[in-house]
């Protein structure tokens, strides 16, 4: 019943060339780093067969795999939390969201899914919550408990060390707060835990923060970055190293790159890959997401690849409704939906929902953007069509990994790029 | 005979919190990154039992372990070579060294140990070498061969894809060139391959580039870095997170950190941990290196830890002699060797040996410095003595890892710090 998801199996680990280059080398941490999910022969202090403490005979929680254990262990390292907290765009958006919904939170019961150090739980307690359940499967929960106690909030904030699938909360909750977003929004698959918490505990009419999330895709040009890794080989100290070009192209960009670009790198308005309504989304919708896109380049430039980014909104349940891609205000052109009116997504008054954005034109966050580079750039003219499809799916190897299947055509030529975001 | 080094055994891999924080995240590469050595269940296209092709019944080459395979695979990734070549301090030092010894190299036979893309071999060919054997066990050798061919040097540069322990060269060589230095000089254990090449092929009176290497240790102060990771937790958005301090101290600096510091961070002249004469050093000397040190702080400052760095010299064999620590010009004070005369190690004329330095006061390199931070800083006064011992030893888990045992005393208190450089 639980063995099918691989408990006890040690998946083959990919060899990689390892760390990140640059100034940060040697400092531990790195939130949502892809390294954290590369489970191998871990020790399993937390691992248990899900059937051991099965709570609901009709729908036992999914088993905790070796990869999950590695994932939880990674979040036990303080550096990850340090980086997240130091991302002021992120942390202030959450704090502002809590304060904006203070009237709803006051006197209510909250659950914080994946509480980490407990900072969001404490924000909610400060906003007047009656009780906050701070849940985390990582050993960081031990520290969260200490922090709560040191701030004299032990009466209000109850830290539960375990998965939301496994812990017991003996009441329904009014509010779910969670900072679940991974690179490319869905990498890490932590949204599933929010869905689980919602289905287990959220009252009808309750509040989920954030309430919606939108993943975008856009074609990009990035000559400096491309040349830095590729054209570099044409002349190395006077030596012709062009023989390295094929392998350089293959190596440099075979995996998705988490990097910061700016609005100037983006060739068109983005396409909505997925709009997530946290009130209604179901677990099975996350297994595979497919969309067709059609862009019209706004300039003449070499197309070097595509960028993903996302934003999340912190409005109340009343503001949340399922926006289909064709209704989205920020969408690339498609046959049935030409771009004619591009509204801003910035708040213009306090009644508009608060947005945490990781877009290239917004202040950078630790999520940066996720880039898929092409083997060879395509020279596109102004107004040239770039079209194709993208499929994001949970890897069979580890559901926290993401397979990215990108098909793209322009100027009469078509290509397919497969990447795995490990 | 070969099994004892662990062929076929999969050592338990350590879980880590993963990647590096900062701007470089997501870009692959990272030379000498510690990630590269974390072997796990790798596939073994190159692995073979050393006894299969034993060349010398008296001293068979050491077996190629799983960790070695992972090491060679890591160097197949082009990003590592890109970073090394783009380290101009490094690459120009080698090019200058070849040019400085051009009269010796002309018409001679060279072996390049761990040739990578082949750039040092090509420098030697350009300097007039009769023949260059470019040896690398990583698949990068395939590209090196292409580069050599594209530069019309296939007659001169013979690329051999294999370990120096395993490949056959049917003549003695005049010159060994190798860029074998890892973080903390000896991390990676690649010097062993140079020793093997020397003992197998180098003619009497031959040239080794570089000829000597010196590893230094010095106490450092680094308040910004320490506060950034530790004191940060005292007040996080108005929340008292001091409860995180013990784990923050434990997590932030439990492993050696590869970071760039400047001369201003260094409290005293350095101590020579090890001087390596590449002509005479033996493999067994690298297994464990111990030294006692005694520093006298030049200022009042918090002692945050210790830094390692190294330099290598490119003089000819005539200039190379074993310098014992007590003869070294750049040494911290010790009971029998007070600091009285500190010469510069910069070249003042062309007859002085060319030095590639990774010292804090010199231009930064991709090796940066290796820092061992203390759990709690020690406030030292000017002239206060800091003394103790350090032992660097090859890990039993993987000889390319390094155990660092650091004992330090100051102001009447003594501490021991154990770190593993994985």
PDB file of C-alpha atoms in Angstrom, chain B residues 21-122:
ATOM      1  CA  UNK B  21      23.873  30.903  -2.463  1.00  0.00           C
ATOM      2  CA  UNK B  22      24.253  33.973  -4.530  1.00  0.00           C
ATOM      3  CA  UNK B  23      24.296  35.134  -8.079  1.00  0.00           C
ATOM      4  CA  UNK B  24      26.048  32.175  -9.531  1.00  0.00           C
ATOM      5  CA  UNK B  25      23.384  29.708  -8.627  1.00  0.00           C
ATOM      6  CA  UNK B  26      22.168  27.608 -11.447  1.00  0.00           C
ATOM      7  CA  UNK B  27      25.264  27.939 -13.554  1.00  0.00           C
ATOM      8  CA  UNK B  28      27.052  24.687 -13.767  1.00  0.00           C
ATOM      9  CA  UNK B  29      30.745  24.324 -13.421  1.00  0.00           C
ATOM     10  CA  UNK B  30      32.684  25.418 -10.443  1.00  0.00           C
ATOM     11  CA  UNK B  31      36.165  24.071 -10.570  1.00  0.00           C
ATOM     12  CA  UNK B  32      37.302  22.002  -7.662  1.00  0.00           C
ATOM     13  CA  UNK B  33      33.860  22.372  -6.264  1.00  0.00           C
ATOM     14  CA  UNK B  34      33.446  20.134  -3.314  1.00  0.00           C
ATOM     15  CA  UNK B  35      30.282  18.800  -4.885  1.00  0.00           C
ATOM     16  CA  UNK B  36      32.240  17.005  -7.550  1.00  0.00           C
ATOM     17  CA  UNK B  37      33.686  14.453  -5.219  1.00  0.00           C
ATOM     18  CA  UNK B  38      30.485  13.276  -3.685  1.00  0.00           C
ATOM     19  CA  UNK B  39      30.360  10.010  -5.462  1.00  0.00           C
ATOM     20  CA  UNK B  40      27.375   7.811  -5.107  1.00  0.00           C
ATOM     21  CA  UNK B  41      25.972   5.055  -7.212  1.00  0.00           C
ATOM     22  CA  UNK B  42      27.779   6.035 -10.334  1.00  0.00           C
ATOM     23  CA  UNK B  43      28.075   4.071 -13.502  1.00  0.00           C
ATOM     24  CA  UNK B  44      31.572   2.924 -14.207  1.00  0.00           C
ATOM     25  CA  UNK B  45      32.475   3.106 -17.864  1.00  0.00           C
ATOM     26  CA  UNK B  46      36.097   3.727 -16.956  1.00  0.00           C
ATOM     27  CA  UNK B  47      36.355   1.634 -13.864  1.00  0.00           C
ATOM     28  CA  UNK B  48      38.519  -1.396 -14.012  1.00  0.00           C
ATOM     29  CA  UNK B  49      40.317  -3.472 -11.518  1.00  0.00           C
ATOM     30  CA  UNK B  50      43.871  -2.284 -11.383  1.00  0.00           C
ATOM     31  CA  UNK B  51      45.124  -5.829 -11.469  1.00  0.00           C
ATOM     32  CA  UNK B  52      43.647  -6.252 -14.956  1.00  0.00           C
ATOM     33  CA  UNK B  53      46.320  -4.181 -16.627  1.00  0.00           C
ATOM     34  CA  UNK B  54      48.998  -4.232 -14.052  1.00  0.00           C
ATOM     35  CA  UNK B  55      52.179  -2.829 -15.476  1.00  0.00           C
ATOM     36  CA  UNK B  56      54.650  -3.486 -12.766  1.00  0.00           C
ATOM     37  CA  UNK B  57      54.346  -6.592 -10.675  1.00  0.00           C
ATOM     38  CA  UNK B  58      56.244  -4.953  -7.853  1.00  0.00           C
ATOM     39  CA  UNK B  59      54.025  -1.863  -7.576  1.00  0.00           C
ATOM     40  CA  UNK B  60      50.640  -2.113  -9.225  1.00  0.00           C
ATOM     41  CA  UNK B  61      48.881   1.215  -9.622  1.00  0.00           C
ATOM     42  CA  UNK B  62      46.259   1.971  -7.013  1.00  0.00           C
ATOM     43  CA  UNK B  63      42.775   0.890  -7.980  1.00  0.00           C
ATOM     44  CA  UNK B  64      40.366   3.388  -9.451  1.00  0.00           C
ATOM     45  CA  UNK B  65      37.644   3.843  -6.840  1.00  0.00           C
ATOM     46  CA  UNK B  66      34.052   4.952  -7.298  1.00  0.00           C
ATOM     47  CA  UNK B  67      35.099   8.312  -5.945  1.00  0.00           C
ATOM     48  CA  UNK B  68      37.809   8.549  -8.578  1.00  0.00           C
ATOM     49  CA  UNK B  69      35.253   7.780 -11.275  1.00  0.00           C
ATOM     50  CA  UNK B  70      33.008  10.543  -9.928  1.00  0.00           C
ATOM     51  CA  UNK B  71      36.029  12.842  -9.848  1.00  0.00           C
ATOM     52  CA  UNK B  72      36.926  12.141 -13.465  1.00  0.00           C
ATOM     53  CA  UNK B  73      33.302  12.479 -14.556  1.00  0.00           C
ATOM     54  CA  UNK B  74      33.097  15.862 -12.873  1.00  0.00           C
ATOM     55  CA  UNK B  75      36.025  17.090 -14.909  1.00  0.00           C
ATOM     56  CA  UNK B  76      34.230  16.017 -18.079  1.00  0.00           C
ATOM     57  CA  UNK B  77      31.935  18.988 -17.571  1.00  0.00           C
ATOM     58  CA  UNK B  78      33.148  21.917 -19.575  1.00  0.00           C
ATOM     59  CA  UNK B  79      32.166  24.528 -16.981  1.00  0.00           C
ATOM     60  CA  UNK B  80      35.011  23.464 -14.714  1.00  0.00           C
ATOM     61  CA  UNK B  81      37.550  24.080 -17.459  1.00  0.00           C
ATOM     62  CA  UNK B  82      35.894  27.345 -18.436  1.00  0.00           C
ATOM     63  CA  UNK B  83      36.293  28.609 -14.891  1.00  0.00           C
ATOM     64  CA  UNK B  84      39.917  27.502 -14.670  1.00  0.00           C
ATOM     65  CA  UNK B  85      40.862  29.067 -17.998  1.00  0.00           C
ATOM     66  CA  UNK B  86      39.021  32.267 -17.090  1.00  0.00           C
ATOM     67  CA  UNK B  87      41.125  32.488 -13.929  1.00  0.00           C
ATOM     68  CA  UNK B  88      43.694  34.726 -15.599  1.00  0.00           C
ATOM     69  CA  UNK B  89      46.026  34.780 -12.608  1.00  0.00           C
ATOM     70  CA  UNK B  90      46.296  31.008 -12.912  1.00  0.00           C
ATOM     71  CA  UNK B  91      46.422  30.617 -16.672  1.00  0.00           C
ATOM     72  CA  UNK B  92      48.821  33.507 -17.252  1.00  0.00           C
ATOM     73  CA  UNK B  93      51.152  32.225 -14.542  1.00  0.00           C
ATOM     74  CA  UNK B  94      51.376  28.899 -16.392  1.00  0.00           C
ATOM     75  CA  UNK B  95      51.801  30.562 -19.770  1.00  0.00           C
ATOM     76  CA  UNK B  96      54.510  32.834 -18.378  1.00  0.00           C
ATOM     77  CA  UNK B  97      56.223  29.866 -16.734  1.00  0.00           C
ATOM     78  CA  UNK B  98      56.304  27.971 -20.020  1.00  0.00           C
ATOM     79  CA  UNK B  99      57.714  30.997 -21.789  1.00  0.00           C
ATOM     80  CA  UNK B 100      60.283  31.576 -19.043  1.00  0.00           C
ATOM     81  CA  UNK B 101      61.513  28.000 -19.457  1.00  0.00           C
ATOM     82  CA  UNK B 102      61.237  28.006 -23.251  1.00  0.00           C
ATOM     83  CA  UNK B 103      64.953  27.365 -23.694  1.00  0.00           C
ATOM     84  CA  UNK B 104      64.652  24.220 -21.602  1.00  0.00           C
ATOM     85  CA  UNK B 105      61.392  23.040 -23.213  1.00  0.00           C
ATOM     86  CA  UNK B 106      62.510  23.518 -26.827  1.00  0.00           C
ATOM     87  CA  UNK B 107      63.009  20.181 -28.557  1.00  0.00           C
ATOM     88  CA  UNK B 108      62.107  18.275 -25.391  1.00  0.00           C
ATOM     89  CA  UNK B 109      59.464  15.749 -24.385  1.00  0.00           C
ATOM     90  CA  UNK B 110      56.747  16.955 -22.007  1.00  0.00           C
ATOM     91  CA  UNK B 111      53.977  15.239 -20.093  1.00  0.00           C
ATOM     92  CA  UNK B 112      50.954  17.295 -18.987  1.00  0.00           C
ATOM     93  CA  UNK B 113      49.347  15.546 -15.999  1.00  0.00           C
ATOM     94  CA  UNK B 114      45.571  16.122 -15.982  1.00  0.00           C
ATOM     95  CA  UNK B 115      45.628  18.097 -19.219  1.00  0.00           C
ATOM     96  CA  UNK B 116      41.940  19.046 -19.265  1.00  0.00           C
ATOM     97  CA  UNK B 117      41.221  20.949 -22.475  1.00  0.00           C
ATOM     98  CA  UNK B 118      44.909  20.705 -23.358  1.00  0.00           C
ATOM     99  CA  UNK B 119      45.747  24.384 -22.976  1.00  0.00           C
ATOM    100  CA  UNK B 120      49.025  23.844 -21.059  1.00  0.00           C
ATOM    101  CA  UNK B 121      50.092  21.177 -23.557  1.00  0.00           C
ATOM    102  CA  UNK B 122      49.489  23.645 -26.377  1.00  0.00           C
TER     103      UNK B 122
END
